[in-house]
PDB file of C-alpha atoms in Angstrom:
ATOM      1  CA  UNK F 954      27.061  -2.847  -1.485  1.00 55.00           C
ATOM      2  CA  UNK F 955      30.830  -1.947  -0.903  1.00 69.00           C
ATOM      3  CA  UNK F 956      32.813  -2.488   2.171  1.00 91.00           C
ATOM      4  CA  UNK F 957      31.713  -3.468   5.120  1.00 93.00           C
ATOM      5  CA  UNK F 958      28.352  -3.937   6.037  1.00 94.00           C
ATOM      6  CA  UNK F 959      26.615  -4.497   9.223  1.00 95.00           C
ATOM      7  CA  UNK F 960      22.772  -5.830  10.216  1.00 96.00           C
ATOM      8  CA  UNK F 961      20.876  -4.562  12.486  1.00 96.00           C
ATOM      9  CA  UNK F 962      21.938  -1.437  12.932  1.00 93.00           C
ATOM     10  CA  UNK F 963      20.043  -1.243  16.154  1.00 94.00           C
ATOM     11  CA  UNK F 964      19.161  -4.102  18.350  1.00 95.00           C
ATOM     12  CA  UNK F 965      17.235  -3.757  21.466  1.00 95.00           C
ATOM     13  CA  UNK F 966      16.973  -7.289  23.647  1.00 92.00           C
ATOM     14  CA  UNK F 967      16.017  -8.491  26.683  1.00 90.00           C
ATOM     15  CA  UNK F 968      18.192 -10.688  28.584  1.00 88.00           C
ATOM     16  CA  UNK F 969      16.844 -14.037  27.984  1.00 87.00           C
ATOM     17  CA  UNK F 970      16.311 -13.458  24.356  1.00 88.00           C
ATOM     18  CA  UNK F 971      19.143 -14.653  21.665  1.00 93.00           C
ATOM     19  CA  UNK F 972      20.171 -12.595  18.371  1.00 95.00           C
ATOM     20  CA  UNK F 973      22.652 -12.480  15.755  1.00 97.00           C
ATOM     21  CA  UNK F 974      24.491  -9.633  14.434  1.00 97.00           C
ATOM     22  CA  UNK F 975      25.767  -9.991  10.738  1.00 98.00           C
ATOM     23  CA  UNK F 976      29.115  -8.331   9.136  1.00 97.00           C
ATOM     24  CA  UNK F 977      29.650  -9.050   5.639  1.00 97.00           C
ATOM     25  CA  UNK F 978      32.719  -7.697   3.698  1.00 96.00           C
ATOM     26  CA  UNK F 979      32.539  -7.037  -0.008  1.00 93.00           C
ATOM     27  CA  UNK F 980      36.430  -6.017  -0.422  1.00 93.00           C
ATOM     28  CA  UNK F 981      37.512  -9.865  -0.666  1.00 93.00           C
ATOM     29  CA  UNK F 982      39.558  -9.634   2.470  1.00 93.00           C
ATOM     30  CA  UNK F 983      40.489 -12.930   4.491  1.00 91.00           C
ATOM     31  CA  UNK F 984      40.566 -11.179   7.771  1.00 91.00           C
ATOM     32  CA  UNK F 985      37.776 -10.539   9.816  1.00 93.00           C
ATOM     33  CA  UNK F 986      36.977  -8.966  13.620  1.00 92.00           C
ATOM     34  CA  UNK F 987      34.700  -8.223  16.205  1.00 94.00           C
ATOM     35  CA  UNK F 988      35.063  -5.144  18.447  1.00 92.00           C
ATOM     36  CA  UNK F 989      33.218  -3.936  20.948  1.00 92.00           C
ATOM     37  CA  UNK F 990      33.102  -0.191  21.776  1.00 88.00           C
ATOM     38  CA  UNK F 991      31.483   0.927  25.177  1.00 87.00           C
ATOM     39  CA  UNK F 992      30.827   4.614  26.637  1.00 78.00           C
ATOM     40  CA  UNK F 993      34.035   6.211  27.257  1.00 71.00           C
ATOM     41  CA  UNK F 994      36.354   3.366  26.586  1.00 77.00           C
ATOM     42  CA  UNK F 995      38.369   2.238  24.142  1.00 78.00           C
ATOM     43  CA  UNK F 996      37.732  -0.320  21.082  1.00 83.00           C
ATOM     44  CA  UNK F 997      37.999  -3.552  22.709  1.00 86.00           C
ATOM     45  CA  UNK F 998      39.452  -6.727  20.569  1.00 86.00           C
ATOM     46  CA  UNK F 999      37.222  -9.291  20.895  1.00 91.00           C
ATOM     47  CA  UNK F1000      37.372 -11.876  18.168  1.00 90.00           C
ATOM     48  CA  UNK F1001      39.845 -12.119  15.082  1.00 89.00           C
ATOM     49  CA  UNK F1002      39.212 -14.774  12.186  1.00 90.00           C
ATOM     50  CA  UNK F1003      41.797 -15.613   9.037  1.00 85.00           C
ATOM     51  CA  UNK F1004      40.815 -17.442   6.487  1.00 82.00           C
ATOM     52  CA  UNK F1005      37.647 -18.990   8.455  1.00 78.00           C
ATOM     53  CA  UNK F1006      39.770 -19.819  11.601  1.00 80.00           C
ATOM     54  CA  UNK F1007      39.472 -18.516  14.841  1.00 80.00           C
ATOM     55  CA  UNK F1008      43.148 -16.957  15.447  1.00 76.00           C
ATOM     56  CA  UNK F1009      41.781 -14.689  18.872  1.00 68.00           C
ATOM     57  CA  UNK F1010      39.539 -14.619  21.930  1.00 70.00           C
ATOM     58  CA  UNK F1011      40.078 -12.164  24.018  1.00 67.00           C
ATOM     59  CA  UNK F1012      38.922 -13.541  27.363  1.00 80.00           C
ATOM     60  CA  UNK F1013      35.176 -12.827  26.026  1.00 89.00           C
ATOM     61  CA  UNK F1014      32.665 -14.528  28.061  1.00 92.00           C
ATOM     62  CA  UNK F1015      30.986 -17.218  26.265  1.00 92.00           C
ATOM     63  CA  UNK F1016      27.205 -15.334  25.952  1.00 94.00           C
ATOM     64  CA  UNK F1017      29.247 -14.360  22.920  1.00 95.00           C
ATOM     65  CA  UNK F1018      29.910 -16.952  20.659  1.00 94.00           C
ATOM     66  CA  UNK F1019      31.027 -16.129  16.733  1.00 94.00           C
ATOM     67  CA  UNK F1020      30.667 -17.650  13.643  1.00 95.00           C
ATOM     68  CA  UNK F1021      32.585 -17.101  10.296  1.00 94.00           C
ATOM     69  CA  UNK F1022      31.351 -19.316   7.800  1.00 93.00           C
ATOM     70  CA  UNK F1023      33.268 -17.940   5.141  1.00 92.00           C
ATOM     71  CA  UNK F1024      35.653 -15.016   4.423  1.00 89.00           C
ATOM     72  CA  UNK F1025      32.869 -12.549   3.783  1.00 94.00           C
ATOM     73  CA  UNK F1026      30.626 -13.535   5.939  1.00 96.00           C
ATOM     74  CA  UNK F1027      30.816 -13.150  10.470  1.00 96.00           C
ATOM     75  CA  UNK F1028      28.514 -13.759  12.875  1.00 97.00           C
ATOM     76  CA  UNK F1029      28.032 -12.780  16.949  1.00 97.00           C
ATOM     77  CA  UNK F1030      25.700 -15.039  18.121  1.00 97.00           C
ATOM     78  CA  UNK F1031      24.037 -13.219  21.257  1.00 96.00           C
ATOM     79  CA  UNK F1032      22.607 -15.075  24.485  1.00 93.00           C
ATOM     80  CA  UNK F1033      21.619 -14.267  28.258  1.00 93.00           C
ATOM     81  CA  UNK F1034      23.301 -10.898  27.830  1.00 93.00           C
ATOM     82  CA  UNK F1035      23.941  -8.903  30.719  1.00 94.00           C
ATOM     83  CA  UNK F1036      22.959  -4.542  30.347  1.00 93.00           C
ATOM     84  CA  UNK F1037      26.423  -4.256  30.521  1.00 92.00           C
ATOM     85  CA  UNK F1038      27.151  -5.902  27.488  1.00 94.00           C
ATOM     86  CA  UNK F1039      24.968  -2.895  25.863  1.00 95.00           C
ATOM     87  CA  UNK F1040      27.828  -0.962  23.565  1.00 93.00           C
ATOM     88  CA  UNK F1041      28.297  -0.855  19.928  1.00 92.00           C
ATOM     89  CA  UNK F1042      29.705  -3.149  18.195  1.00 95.00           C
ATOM     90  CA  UNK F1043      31.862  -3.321  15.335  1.00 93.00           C
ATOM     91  CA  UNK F1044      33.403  -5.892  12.205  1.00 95.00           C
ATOM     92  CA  UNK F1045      36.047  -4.967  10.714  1.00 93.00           C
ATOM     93  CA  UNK F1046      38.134  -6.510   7.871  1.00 92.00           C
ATOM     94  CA  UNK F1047      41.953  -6.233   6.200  1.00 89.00           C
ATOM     95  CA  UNK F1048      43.292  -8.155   3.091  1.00 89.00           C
ATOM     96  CA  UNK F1049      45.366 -10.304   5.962  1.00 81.00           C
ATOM     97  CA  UNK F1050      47.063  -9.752   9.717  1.00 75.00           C
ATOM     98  CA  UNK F1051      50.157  -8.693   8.654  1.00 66.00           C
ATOM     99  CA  UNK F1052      50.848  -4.951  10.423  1.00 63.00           C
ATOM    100  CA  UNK F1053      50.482  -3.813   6.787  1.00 65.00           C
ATOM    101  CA  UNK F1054      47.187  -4.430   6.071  1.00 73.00           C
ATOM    102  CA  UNK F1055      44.891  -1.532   7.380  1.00 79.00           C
ATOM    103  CA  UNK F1056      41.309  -2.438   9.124  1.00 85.00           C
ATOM    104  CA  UNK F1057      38.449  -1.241   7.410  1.00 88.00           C
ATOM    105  CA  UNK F1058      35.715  -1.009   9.684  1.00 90.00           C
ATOM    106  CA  UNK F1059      31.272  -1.278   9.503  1.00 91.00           C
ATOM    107  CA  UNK F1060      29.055   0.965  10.595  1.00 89.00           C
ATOM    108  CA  UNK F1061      28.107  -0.912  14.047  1.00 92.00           C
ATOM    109  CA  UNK F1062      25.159  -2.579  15.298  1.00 94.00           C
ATOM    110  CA  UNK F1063      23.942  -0.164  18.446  1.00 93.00           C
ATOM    111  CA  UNK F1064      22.872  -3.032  21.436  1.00 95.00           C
ATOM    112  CA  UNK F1065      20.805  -2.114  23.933  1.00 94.00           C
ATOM    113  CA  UNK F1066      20.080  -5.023  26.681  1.00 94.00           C
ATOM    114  CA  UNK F1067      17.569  -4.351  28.731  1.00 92.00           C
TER     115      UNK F1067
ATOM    116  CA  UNK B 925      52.307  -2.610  28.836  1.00 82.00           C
ATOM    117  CA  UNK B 926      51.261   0.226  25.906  1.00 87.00           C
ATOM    118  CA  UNK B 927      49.265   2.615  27.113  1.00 90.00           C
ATOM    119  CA  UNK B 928      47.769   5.153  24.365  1.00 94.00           C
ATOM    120  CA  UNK B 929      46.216   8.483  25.702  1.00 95.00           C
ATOM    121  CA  UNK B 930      44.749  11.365  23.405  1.00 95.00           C
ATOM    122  CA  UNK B 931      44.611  15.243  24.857  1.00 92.00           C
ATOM    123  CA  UNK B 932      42.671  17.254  24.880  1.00 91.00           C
ATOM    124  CA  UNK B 933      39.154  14.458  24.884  1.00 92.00           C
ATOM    125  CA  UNK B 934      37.347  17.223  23.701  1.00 95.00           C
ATOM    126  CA  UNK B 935      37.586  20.664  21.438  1.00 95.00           C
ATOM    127  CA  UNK B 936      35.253  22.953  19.954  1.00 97.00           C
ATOM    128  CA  UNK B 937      36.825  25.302  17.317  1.00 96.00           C
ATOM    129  CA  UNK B 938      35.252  28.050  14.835  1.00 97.00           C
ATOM    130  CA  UNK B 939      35.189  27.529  11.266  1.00 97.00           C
ATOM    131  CA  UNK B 940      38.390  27.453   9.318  1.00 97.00           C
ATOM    132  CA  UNK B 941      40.581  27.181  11.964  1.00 97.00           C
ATOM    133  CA  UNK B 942      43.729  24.987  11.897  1.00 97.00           C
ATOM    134  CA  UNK B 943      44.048  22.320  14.409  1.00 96.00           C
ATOM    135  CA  UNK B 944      46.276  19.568  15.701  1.00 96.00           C
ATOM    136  CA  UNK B 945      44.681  16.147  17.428  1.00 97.00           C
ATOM    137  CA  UNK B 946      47.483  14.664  19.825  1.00 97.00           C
ATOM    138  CA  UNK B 947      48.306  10.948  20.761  1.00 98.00           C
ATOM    139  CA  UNK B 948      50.750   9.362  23.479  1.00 97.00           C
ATOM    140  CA  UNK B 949      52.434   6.101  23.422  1.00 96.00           C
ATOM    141  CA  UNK B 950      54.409   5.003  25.954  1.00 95.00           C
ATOM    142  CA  UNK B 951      56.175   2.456  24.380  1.00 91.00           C
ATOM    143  CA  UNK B 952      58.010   3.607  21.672  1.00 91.00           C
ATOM    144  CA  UNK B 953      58.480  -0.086  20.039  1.00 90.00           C
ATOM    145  CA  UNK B 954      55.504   0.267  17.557  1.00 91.00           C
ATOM    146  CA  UNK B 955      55.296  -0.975  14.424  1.00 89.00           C
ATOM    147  CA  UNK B 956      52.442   1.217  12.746  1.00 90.00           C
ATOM    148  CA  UNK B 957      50.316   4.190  14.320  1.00 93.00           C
ATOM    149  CA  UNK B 958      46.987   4.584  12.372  1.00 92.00           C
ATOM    150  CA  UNK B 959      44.221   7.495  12.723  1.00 94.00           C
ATOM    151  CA  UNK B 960      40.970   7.034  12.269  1.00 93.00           C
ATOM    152  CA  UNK B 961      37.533   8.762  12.239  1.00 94.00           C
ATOM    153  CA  UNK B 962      34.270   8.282  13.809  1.00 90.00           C
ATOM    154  CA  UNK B 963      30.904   9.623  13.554  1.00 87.00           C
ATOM    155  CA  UNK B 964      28.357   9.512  16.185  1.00 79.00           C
ATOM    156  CA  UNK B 965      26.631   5.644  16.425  1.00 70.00           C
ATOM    157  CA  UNK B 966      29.355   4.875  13.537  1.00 74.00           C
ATOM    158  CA  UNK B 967      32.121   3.020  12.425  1.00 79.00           C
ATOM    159  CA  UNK B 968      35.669   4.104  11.771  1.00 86.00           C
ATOM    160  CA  UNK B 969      37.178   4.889   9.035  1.00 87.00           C
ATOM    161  CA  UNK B 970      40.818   5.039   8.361  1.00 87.00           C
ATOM    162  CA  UNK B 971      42.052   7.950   7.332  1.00 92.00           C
ATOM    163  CA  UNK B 972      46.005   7.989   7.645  1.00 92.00           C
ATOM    164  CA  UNK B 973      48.565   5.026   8.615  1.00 90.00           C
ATOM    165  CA  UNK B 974      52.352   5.697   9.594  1.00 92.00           C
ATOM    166  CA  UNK B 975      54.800   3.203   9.290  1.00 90.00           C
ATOM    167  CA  UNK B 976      57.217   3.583  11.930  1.00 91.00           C
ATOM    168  CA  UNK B 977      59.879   4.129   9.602  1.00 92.00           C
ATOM    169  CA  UNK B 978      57.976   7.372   8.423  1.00 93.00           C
ATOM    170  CA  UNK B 979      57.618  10.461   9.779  1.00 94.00           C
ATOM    171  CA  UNK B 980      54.388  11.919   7.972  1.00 95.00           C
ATOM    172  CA  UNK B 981      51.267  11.176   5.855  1.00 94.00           C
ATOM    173  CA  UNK B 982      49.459  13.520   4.292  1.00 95.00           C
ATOM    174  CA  UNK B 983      46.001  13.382   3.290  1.00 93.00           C
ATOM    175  CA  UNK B 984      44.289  16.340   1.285  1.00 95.00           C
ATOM    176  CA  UNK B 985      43.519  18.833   4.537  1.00 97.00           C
ATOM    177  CA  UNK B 986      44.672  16.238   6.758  1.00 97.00           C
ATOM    178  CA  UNK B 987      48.556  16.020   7.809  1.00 97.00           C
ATOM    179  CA  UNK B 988      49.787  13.265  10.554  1.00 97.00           C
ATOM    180  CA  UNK B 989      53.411  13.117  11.808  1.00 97.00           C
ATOM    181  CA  UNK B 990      54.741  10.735  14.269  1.00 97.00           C
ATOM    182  CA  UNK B 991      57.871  10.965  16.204  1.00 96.00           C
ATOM    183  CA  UNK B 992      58.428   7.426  18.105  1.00 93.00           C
ATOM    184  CA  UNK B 993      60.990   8.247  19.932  1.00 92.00           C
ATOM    185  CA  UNK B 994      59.162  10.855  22.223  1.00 95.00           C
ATOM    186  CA  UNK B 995      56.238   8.287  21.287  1.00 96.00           C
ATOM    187  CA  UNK B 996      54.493  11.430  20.516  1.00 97.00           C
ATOM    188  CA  UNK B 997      51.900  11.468  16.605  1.00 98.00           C
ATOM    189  CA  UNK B 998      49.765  14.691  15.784  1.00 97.00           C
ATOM    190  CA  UNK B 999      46.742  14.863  13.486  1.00 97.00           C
ATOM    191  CA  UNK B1000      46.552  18.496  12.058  1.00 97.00           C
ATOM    192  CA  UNK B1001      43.578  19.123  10.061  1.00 97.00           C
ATOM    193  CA  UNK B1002      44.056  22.306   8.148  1.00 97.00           C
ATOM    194  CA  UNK B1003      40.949  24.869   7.350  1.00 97.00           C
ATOM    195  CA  UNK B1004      38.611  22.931   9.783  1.00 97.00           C
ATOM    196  CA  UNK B1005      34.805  22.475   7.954  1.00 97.00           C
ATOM    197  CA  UNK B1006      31.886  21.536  10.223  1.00 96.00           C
ATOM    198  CA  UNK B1007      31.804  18.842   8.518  1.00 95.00           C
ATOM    199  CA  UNK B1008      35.242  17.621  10.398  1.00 97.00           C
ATOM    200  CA  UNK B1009      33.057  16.963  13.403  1.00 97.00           C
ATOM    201  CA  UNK B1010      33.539  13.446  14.950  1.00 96.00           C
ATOM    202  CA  UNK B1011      35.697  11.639  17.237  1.00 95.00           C
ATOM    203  CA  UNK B1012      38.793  11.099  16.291  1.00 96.00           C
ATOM    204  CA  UNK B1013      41.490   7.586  17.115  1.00 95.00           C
ATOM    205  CA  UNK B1014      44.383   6.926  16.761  1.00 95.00           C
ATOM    206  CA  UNK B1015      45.626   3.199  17.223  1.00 92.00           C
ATOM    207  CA  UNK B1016      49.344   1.776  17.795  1.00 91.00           C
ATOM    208  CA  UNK B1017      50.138  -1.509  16.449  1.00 87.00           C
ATOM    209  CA  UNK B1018      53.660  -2.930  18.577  1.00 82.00           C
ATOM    210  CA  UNK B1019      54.578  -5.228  16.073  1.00 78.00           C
ATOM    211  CA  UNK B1020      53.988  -6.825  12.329  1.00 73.00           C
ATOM    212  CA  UNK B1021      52.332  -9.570  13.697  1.00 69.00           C
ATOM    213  CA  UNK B1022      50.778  -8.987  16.889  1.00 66.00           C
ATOM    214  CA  UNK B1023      47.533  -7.700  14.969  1.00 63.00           C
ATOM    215  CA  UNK B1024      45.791  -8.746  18.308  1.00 64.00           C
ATOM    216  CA  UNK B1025      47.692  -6.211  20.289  1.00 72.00           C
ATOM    217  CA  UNK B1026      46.069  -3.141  18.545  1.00 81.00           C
ATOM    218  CA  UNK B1027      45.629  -0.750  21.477  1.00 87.00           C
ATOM    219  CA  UNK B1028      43.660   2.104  20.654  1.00 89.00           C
ATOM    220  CA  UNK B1029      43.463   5.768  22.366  1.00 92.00           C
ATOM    221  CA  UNK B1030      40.291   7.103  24.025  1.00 91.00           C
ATOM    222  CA  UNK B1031      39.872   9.904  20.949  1.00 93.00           C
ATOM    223  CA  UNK B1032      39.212  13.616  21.098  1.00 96.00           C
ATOM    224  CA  UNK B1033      35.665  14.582  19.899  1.00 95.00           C
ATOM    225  CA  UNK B1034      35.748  17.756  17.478  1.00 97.00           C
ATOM    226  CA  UNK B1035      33.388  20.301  16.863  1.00 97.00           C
ATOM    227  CA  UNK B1036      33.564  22.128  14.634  1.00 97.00           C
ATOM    228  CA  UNK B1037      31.265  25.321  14.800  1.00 96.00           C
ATOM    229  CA  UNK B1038      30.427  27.377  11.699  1.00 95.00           C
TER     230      UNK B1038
END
């Protein structure tokens, strides 16, 4: 596997259900994020980890609750979700936060909370 | 506060046809403006970054330009392929180290019809 790699792809839960999404990087980048990308609005910052430490939280209610237990590897731990919190959701990854370092972005996990 | 607005949010063009992508800003203190591309249910992937101290990128069909001080950047995408199809982003970072205060535009979907 190269890049960035996200599992599920698709996730269907109900609200009282709890579920992890996974993002590993395979680009040995020390950077890691969580976005989260609803209908007809913009990518939306929610988490940001360097070198295994939190560095960002956005104000994201705490239903979400990530994990990064090493540089390659990040976790969204999912619980009592809300339908609005259906969107897609994306990890992305750069060599470090420095404005030079570009993002490279997964392929999303689809959520659908019904 | 940055706002970052794309026009037109949608366009449907013929088969080799030349076209150009826009993106507002309207603070013209950025540090980087990056494009990307996105595929339906997908990811993004990067497919030009500007420095602000540059004034193009170029990318085999795919030419960007910025202009910061009319906080104006253009994707042109030469000899359009259906292929080209997606949404396309573009994303203004304000400074080096602010990689938390990525604000990204809405995007223009393209269709490209053969």
């Amino acid at each position: 596997e190269t890049g960035v790699t996200q599992t599920p792809r698709h996730l269907v839960m109900g609200m009282t259900n709890k579920k992890s999404l996974k993002c590993e990087q395979h680009l040995g980048h020390n950077a890691m994020y969580w976005y989260k990308q609803s209908a007809k609005k913009p990518l939306e910052l929610m988490f940001v980890y360097n070198f295994k430490e939190q560095t960002e939280n956005n104000s994201v209610p705490s239903r979400f609750s990530p994990e990064c237990p090493n540089s390659s590897h990040l976790f969204l731990h999912l619980h009592t979700l809300q339908p609005e919190d259906s969107a897609l959701y994306l990890c992305a990854s750069s060599q470090g936060l420095a404005g030079g370092n570009e993002q490279f972005f997964g392929p999303g996990t689809r959520l659908t909370v019904l | 506060k940055q706002e970052v607005t794309q026009i037109p949010a949608a366009l449907s063009v013929p088969e080799g046809e030349n076209l150009v992508l826009n993106c507002s800003f309207t603070d013209s203190a950025i540090y980087n403006l990056q494009w990307f591309r996105q595929d339906p249910g997908k990811g993004l992937t990067s497919l030009l970054l500007i420095q602000s101290s540059q004034r193009e990128q170029t990318s085999g069909r795919l030419n960007a330009s910025l202009d910061k001080s009319s906080g104006r950047s253009t994707l042109y995408i030469a000899a359009s392929q259906p292929g080209d199809s997606a949404t396309y982003l573009c994303a203004v970072r304000p400074d080096e180290t602010s990689y938390d205060k990525v604000i990204f535009g809405p995007g223009t979907s393209l269709s490209v019809i053969p």
